[in-house]
CSV table of C-alpha atoms and ligand atoms in Angstrom, one decimal:
chain,number,residue,atom,x,y,z
Q,488,UNK,CA,-25.5,-0.5,-25.2
Q,489,UNK,CA,-22.9,0.6,-22.7
Q,490,UNK,CA,-22.0,-1.2,-19.7
Q,491,UNK,CA,-19.8,-0.2,-16.5
Q,492,UNK,CA,-17.8,-2.7,-14.8
Q,493,UNK,CA,-15.8,-2.1,-11.5
Q,494,UNK,CA,-12.2,-3.1,-11.8
Q,495,UNK,CA,-11.4,-3.1,-7.9
Q,496,UNK,CA,-13.3,-2.4,-4.7
Q,497,UNK,CA,-12.3,1.3,-4.5
Q,498,UNK,CA,-11.0,2.5,-7.8
Q,499,UNK,CA,-11.4,2.1,-11.5
Q,500,UNK,CA,-14.1,1.1,-13.9
Q,501,UNK,CA,-14.2,-0.2,-17.3
Q,502,UNK,CA,-16.9,1.0,-19.9
Q,503,UNK,CA,-17.7,-1.2,-22.6
Q,504,UNK,CA,-20.2,-0.6,-25.7
Q,505,UNK,CA,-18.7,2.9,-25.9
Q,506,UNK,CA,-17.5,4.4,-29.2
Q,507,UNK,CA,-15.7,7.6,-28.7
Q,508,UNK,CA,-15.3,8.0,-32.5
Q,509,UNK,CA,-18.5,10.2,-33.2
Q,510,UNK,CA,-19.0,13.5,-31.4
Q,511,UNK,CA,-19.6,13.1,-27.8
Q,512,UNK,CA,-23.2,13.4,-27.3
Q,513,UNK,CA,-24.8,15.5,-24.2
Q,514,UNK,CA,-26.0,12.1,-22.7
Q,515,UNK,CA,-22.7,10.3,-23.2
Q,516,UNK,CA,-20.7,13.3,-21.7
Q,517,UNK,CA,-23.2,13.0,-18.6
Q,518,UNK,CA,-22.5,9.4,-18.2
Q,519,UNK,CA,-18.8,9.7,-18.7
Q,520,UNK,CA,-18.5,12.6,-16.0
Q,521,UNK,CA,-20.7,10.6,-13.5
Q,522,UNK,CA,-18.8,7.6,-14.0
Q,523,UNK,CA,-15.4,9.4,-13.5
Q,524,UNK,CA,-17.0,11.1,-10.3
Q,525,UNK,CA,-17.8,7.9,-8.8
Q,526,UNK,CA,-14.9,5.6,-10.0
Q,527,UNK,CA,-11.9,7.9,-10.2
Q,528,UNK,CA,-10.5,6.1,-13.1
Q,529,UNK,CA,-12.2,5.1,-16.5
Q,530,UNK,CA,-10.8,2.4,-18.8
Q,531,UNK,CA,-12.3,2.6,-22.2
Q,532,UNK,CA,-10.4,-0.1,-24.5
Q,533,UNK,CA,-10.3,-0.5,-28.5
Q,534,UNK,CA,-10.7,3.3,-29.3
Q,535,UNK,CA,-7.4,4.0,-31.1
Q,536,UNK,CA,-8.4,7.5,-31.4
Q,537,UNK,CA,-6.7,10.4,-33.4
Q,538,UNK,CA,-5.6,13.4,-31.6
Q,539,UNK,CA,-8.6,15.5,-32.8
Q,540,UNK,CA,-10.9,12.9,-31.4
Q,541,UNK,CA,-8.8,12.8,-28.1
Q,542,UNK,CA,-9.2,16.5,-27.8
Q,543,UNK,CA,-12.9,16.3,-28.2
Q,544,UNK,CA,-13.2,13.5,-25.6
Q,545,UNK,CA,-11.2,15.5,-23.2
Q,546,UNK,CA,-13.5,18.6,-23.6
Q,547,UNK,CA,-16.3,16.3,-22.7
Q,548,UNK,CA,-14.9,16.5,-19.2
Q,549,UNK,CA,-13.6,20.1,-19.0
Q,550,UNK,CA,-11.7,22.8,-21.0
Q,551,UNK,CA,-8.4,21.5,-22.4
Q,552,UNK,CA,-5.7,22.6,-20.3
Q,553,UNK,CA,-2.0,23.5,-21.7
Q,554,UNK,CA,0.6,22.6,-19.1
Q,555,UNK,CA,3.6,24.8,-18.4
Q,556,UNK,CA,7.2,23.3,-17.8
Q,557,UNK,CA,6.7,20.3,-20.3
Q,558,UNK,CA,7.0,20.6,-24.0
Q,559,UNK,CA,3.8,19.6,-26.2
Q,560,UNK,CA,3.8,18.4,-29.8
Q,561,UNK,CA,5.4,20.7,-32.2
Q,562,UNK,CA,2.1,21.0,-34.1
Q,563,UNK,CA,-0.3,20.6,-31.1
Q,564,UNK,CA,1.2,22.1,-27.7
Q,565,UNK,CA,-2.1,20.8,-25.9
Q,566,UNK,CA,-0.6,17.1,-26.3
Q,567,UNK,CA,2.3,15.7,-24.6
Q,568,UNK,CA,3.8,12.7,-26.0
Q,569,UNK,CA,4.6,10.3,-22.9
Q,570,UNK,CA,7.3,8.6,-24.9
Q,571,UNK,CA,10.2,6.2,-23.7
Q,572,UNK,CA,12.4,5.1,-26.8
Q,573,UNK,CA,13.7,1.5,-26.8
Q,574,UNK,CA,17.2,2.6,-26.5
Q,575,UNK,CA,16.6,4.7,-23.2
Q,576,UNK,CA,17.5,1.5,-21.2
Q,577,UNK,CA,16.7,1.9,-17.5
Q,578,UNK,CA,16.8,5.6,-17.3
Q,579,UNK,CA,13.8,7.0,-15.5
Q,580,UNK,CA,10.3,7.4,-16.6
Q,581,UNK,CA,7.8,10.4,-16.8
Q,582,UNK,CA,5.7,10.2,-13.7
Q,583,UNK,CA,7.7,7.3,-12.2
Q,584,UNK,CA,6.8,8.3,-8.5
Q,585,UNK,CA,3.3,8.7,-6.9
Q,586,UNK,CA,2.0,12.0,-7.9
Q,587,UNK,CA,-1.0,14.0,-9.0
Q,588,UNK,CA,-0.3,15.8,-12.2
Q,589,UNK,CA,1.2,19.4,-11.7
Q,590,UNK,CA,-0.4,19.9,-8.2
Q,591,UNK,CA,2.1,22.7,-7.7
Q,592,UNK,CA,-0.1,25.0,-9.9
Q,593,UNK,CA,-2.7,27.4,-8.2
Q,594,UNK,CA,-5.3,25.4,-10.2
Q,595,UNK,CA,-4.0,21.9,-10.9
Q,596,UNK,CA,-5.6,19.9,-13.7
Q,597,UNK,CA,-9.0,18.4,-12.9
Q,598,UNK,CA,-8.1,15.4,-14.7
Q,599,UNK,CA,-6.1,13.8,-17.7
Q,600,UNK,CA,-6.5,11.5,-20.6
Q,601,UNK,CA,-3.9,8.9,-22.0
Q,602,UNK,CA,-4.3,7.3,-25.2
Q,603,UNK,CA,-2.2,4.3,-25.9
Q,604,UNK,CA,-0.4,4.2,-29.0
Q,605,UNK,CA,2.7,1.8,-28.8
Q,606,UNK,CA,2.8,-0.4,-25.7
Q,607,UNK,CA,5.8,-2.8,-24.7
Q,608,UNK,CA,5.1,-6.6,-24.9
Q,609,UNK,CA,5.4,-6.6,-21.0
Q,610,UNK,CA,5.7,-3.8,-18.5
Q,611,UNK,CA,4.8,-0.2,-18.6
Q,612,UNK,CA,1.9,-0.6,-16.4
Q,613,UNK,CA,0.4,2.5,-14.8
Q,614,UNK,CA,-1.0,2.3,-11.1
Q,615,UNK,CA,-3.7,4.6,-9.6
Q,616,UNK,CA,-4.6,5.0,-6.0
Q,617,UNK,CA,-7.8,6.1,-4.6
Q,618,UNK,CA,-7.3,9.1,-2.1
Q,619,UNK,CA,-11.0,9.0,-1.1
Q,620,UNK,CA,-10.5,5.4,0.3
Q,621,UNK,CA,-7.1,6.7,1.6
Q,622,UNK,CA,-8.8,9.5,3.4
Q,623,UNK,CA,-11.8,7.7,4.6
Q,624,UNK,CA,-9.5,5.0,6.4
Q,625,UNK,CA,-6.9,7.4,7.7
Q,626,UNK,CA,-6.3,7.2,11.4
Q,627,UNK,CA,-8.0,9.8,13.4
Q,628,UNK,CA,-5.1,11.6,14.8
Q,629,UNK,CA,-3.8,12.2,11.1
Q,630,UNK,CA,-7.2,13.4,10.1
Q,631,UNK,CA,-7.2,15.9,12.9
Q,632,UNK,CA,-3.8,16.9,12.0
Q,633,UNK,CA,-4.6,17.5,8.4
Q,634,UNK,CA,-7.8,19.4,9.4
Q,635,UNK,CA,-5.6,22.2,10.7
Q,636,UNK,CA,-2.8,21.9,8.1
Q,637,UNK,CA,-2.8,23.1,4.7
Q,638,UNK,CA,0.2,21.8,2.4
Q,639,UNK,CA,2.7,23.5,0.3
Q,640,UNK,CA,3.5,22.0,-3.2
Q,641,UNK,CA,6.5,23.0,-5.4
Q,642,UNK,CA,7.1,22.3,-8.9
Q,643,UNK,CA,11.0,22.3,-9.0
Q,644,UNK,CA,9.9,19.8,-10.7
Q,645,UNK,CA,10.5,16.7,-8.6
Q,646,UNK,CA,12.5,18.9,-6.1
Q,647,UNK,CA,11.6,16.8,-3.0
Q,648,UNK,CA,13.1,14.2,-0.8
Q,649,UNK,CA,10.6,11.4,-1.5
Q,650,UNK,CA,11.0,11.8,-5.4
Q,651,UNK,CA,13.7,9.6,-7.3
Q,652,UNK,CA,17.2,10.9,-7.8
Q,653,UNK,CA,17.3,13.4,-10.5
Q,654,UNK,CA,18.8,11.0,-13.3
Q,655,UNK,CA,15.9,8.7,-12.6
Q,656,UNK,CA,13.1,11.0,-12.7
Q,657,UNK,CA,12.2,11.4,-16.4
Q,658,UNK,CA,13.3,9.8,-19.7
Q,659,UNK,CA,15.1,11.8,-22.3
Q,660,UNK,CA,12.3,11.6,-24.9
Q,661,UNK,CA,10.2,14.2,-22.8
Q,662,UNK,CA,11.4,17.8,-22.4
Q,663,UNK,CA,10.9,19.3,-19.0
Q,664,UNK,CA,11.9,22.7,-18.1
Q,665,UNK,CA,14.2,22.7,-15.1
Q,666,UNK,CA,14.8,25.6,-12.6
Q,667,UNK,CA,11.9,27.8,-13.8
Q,668,UNK,CA,11.6,30.2,-10.8
Q,669,UNK,CA,7.7,30.4,-11.4
Q,670,UNK,CA,7.5,26.8,-10.9
Q,671,UNK,CA,10.0,26.7,-7.8
Q,672,UNK,CA,7.4,29.0,-6.0
Q,673,UNK,CA,5.4,27.6,-3.1
Q,674,UNK,CA,1.7,27.1,-3.7
Q,675,UNK,CA,-0.6,26.3,-0.9
Q,676,UNK,CA,-3.5,23.8,-1.1
Q,677,UNK,CA,-5.8,22.1,1.3
Q,678,UNK,CA,-4.6,18.9,2.4
Q,679,UNK,CA,-7.8,17.3,2.2
Q,680,UNK,CA,-10.1,18.4,-1.0
Q,681,UNK,CA,-13.9,17.9,-1.5
Q,682,UNK,CA,-15.2,17.2,-5.0
Q,683,UNK,CA,-17.6,19.5,-5.9
Q,684,UNK,CA,-19.9,17.0,-7.8
Q,685,UNK,CA,-20.1,14.2,-5.5
Q,686,UNK,CA,-19.2,15.8,-2.2
Q,687,UNK,CA,-16.5,13.1,-1.6
Q,688,UNK,CA,-13.2,14.0,0.3
Q,689,UNK,CA,-9.9,13.1,-0.7
Q,690,UNK,CA,-6.3,13.6,0.4
Q,691,UNK,CA,-4.3,16.0,-1.7
Q,692,UNK,CA,-0.9,15.5,-0.9
Q,693,UNK,CA,1.8,13.6,-3.1
Q,694,UNK,CA,5.6,12.7,-2.7
Q,695,UNK,CA,6.7,14.4,-5.8
Q,696,UNK,CA,5.6,17.9,-5.3
Q,697,UNK,CA,4.4,18.3,-1.6
Q,698,UNK,CA,7.3,19.6,0.4
Q,699,UNK,CA,5.9,20.3,3.7
Q,700,UNK,CA,2.7,21.7,5.6
Q,701,UNK,CA,2.0,25.4,6.0
Q,702,UNK,CA,3.4,26.7,9.3
Q,703,UNK,CA,5.9,23.6,9.6
Q,704,UNK,CA,9.2,23.2,8.4
Q,705,UNK,CA,10.1,20.2,6.0
Q,706,UNK,CA,11.8,18.3,9.0
Q,707,UNK,CA,8.7,18.9,11.2
Q,708,UNK,CA,6.4,17.7,8.3
Q,709,UNK,CA,8.6,14.7,7.3
Q,710,UNK,CA,7.2,12.2,9.8
Q,711,UNK,CA,3.3,13.1,9.3
Q,712,UNK,CA,4.2,12.9,5.2
Q,713,UNK,CA,5.9,9.7,5.6
Q,714,UNK,CA,3.1,8.0,7.4
Q,715,UNK,CA,0.5,9.4,5.1
Q,716,UNK,CA,2.3,8.5,1.9
Q,717,UNK,CA,2.6,4.8,3.3
Q,718,UNK,CA,-0.9,4.6,3.9
Q,719,UNK,CA,-2.4,6.3,0.8
Q,720,UNK,CA,-0.3,4.2,-1.5
Q,721,UNK,CA,-1.5,1.0,-0.2
Q,722,UNK,CA,-2.1,-1.7,-2.7
Q,723,UNK,CA,-5.7,-2.0,-1.3
Q,724,UNK,CA,-6.8,1.4,-2.6
Q,725,UNK,CA,-5.1,0.9,-6.1
Q,726,UNK,CA,-5.8,-0.4,-9.6
Q,727,UNK,CA,-3.0,-1.4,-11.8
Q,728,UNK,CA,-3.5,-1.1,-15.7
Q,729,UNK,CA,-2.1,-3.5,-18.1
Q,730,UNK,CA,-2.1,-1.5,-21.3
Q,731,UNK,CA,-3.2,-2.3,-24.9
Q,732,UNK,CA,-2.7,-0.2,-28.0
Q,733,UNK,CA,-6.0,1.7,-28.3
Q,734,UNK,CA,-6.8,2.1,-24.9
Q,735,UNK,CA,-8.2,5.4,-23.5
Q,736,UNK,CA,-7.9,6.0,-19.7
Q,737,UNK,CA,-9.4,9.2,-18.1
Q,738,UNK,CA,-8.5,9.9,-14.3
Q,739,UNK,CA,-9.6,12.5,-11.8
Q,740,UNK,CA,-6.3,14.2,-10.7
Q,741,UNK,CA,-7.8,15.5,-7.7
Q,742,UNK,CA,-9.1,12.2,-6.0
Q,743,UNK,CA,-6.4,9.7,-7.1
Q,744,UNK,CA,-2.7,9.6,-7.3
Q,745,UNK,CA,-0.8,7.7,-10.1
Q,746,UNK,CA,2.6,6.0,-10.9
Q,747,UNK,CA,4.2,4.8,-14.2
Q,748,UNK,CA,6.2,1.8,-13.8
Q,749,UNK,CA,9.7,1.5,-15.3
Q,750,UNK,CA,10.2,-2.1,-16.1
Q,751,UNK,CA,10.4,-2.2,-20.0
Q,752,UNK,CA,13.9,-1.5,-20.9
Q,753,UNK,CA,14.5,-2.2,-24.6
Q,754,UNK,CA,11.0,-1.5,-25.7
Q,755,UNK,CA,9.3,1.5,-27.2
Q,756,UNK,CA,6.1,2.8,-25.3
Q,757,UNK,CA,4.1,6.0,-26.5
Q,758,UNK,CA,0.9,7.4,-25.2
Q,759,UNK,CA,-0.6,10.8,-25.9
Q,760,UNK,CA,-1.8,12.7,-22.8
Q,761,UNK,CA,-4.2,15.5,-22.6
Q,762,UNK,CA,-5.4,17.4,-19.6
Q,763,UNK,CA,-8.6,19.2,-18.5
Q,764,UNK,CA,-9.1,22.1,-16.0
Q,765,UNK,CA,-11.8,22.4,-13.4
Q,766,UNK,CA,-12.6,24.8,-10.3
Q,767,UNK,CA,-9.6,25.3,-7.8
Q,768,UNK,CA,-9.4,22.5,-5.2
Q,769,UNK,CA,-11.3,23.3,-1.9
K,1486,SIN,C1,1.9,10.4,-16.3
K,1486,SIN,O1,1.1,10.9,-16.9
K,1486,SIN,O2,2.4,10.7,-15.1
K,1486,SIN,C2,2.5,9.3,-16.8
K,1486,SIN,C3,1.8,7.9,-16.9
K,1486,SIN,C4,2.3,6.8,-17.5
K,1486,SIN,O3,3.2,7.0,-18.5
K,1486,SIN,O4,1.9,5.8,-17.3
């Protein structure tokens, strides 16, 4: 018998009594998608899925999406090994600043799945922030401003001023393509998006990939972005996950931001990530 427990007031739910090893039935798929729409992040512990099962679970949420500009596994390019080796010291981590995955694509991922394989004895938590709650409580003058301004996203990657310096942005075990002109071009998205399934509205701006607002320069956009980022990453809207090997987490990439903490130098950390697509944000 499955059970769903909320993890915070705004974001995250833990599902228990769920075994994702057998094929995902239509009823389970419906329950998983409804729970993701409601909670933004799903935590399912004790799964220890192999990559075929991870793919099958990912497909329950949407078609598996192969990401550009980051190398997948040699024998399965749809899967990214989010890996930091023990000897990488305090170099950066993949995803070590608030972001939604690949928001600079014309149609960014609808969601992602992380499957924990090897976890440090402490540290390496991931934090998610609910952008539905962030939008709902945004001061009225910022809501009015966003209603009239779409945002520009660029995938340089990590090319913008709120992201950490280049050498701290990714660990060396992950191969990112740099300087690809296709990734560097500007993509316009609404600053506030609506979830087609639930009708909920969320901020869709992030410090790694959003450079400015359409019609404004970076300098003109900065004071607005600064206020919004301070608001939308507040701990009140967040869930911080302490990983255990075997955990499977799924998140809605349109309704949440996430952040990988970099505090486990000397230990290896490995998770497999898959991504699923959906309709373009509106
Ligand atoms: C990511 O997908 O951004 C990485 C998250 C993590 O390693 O915790």
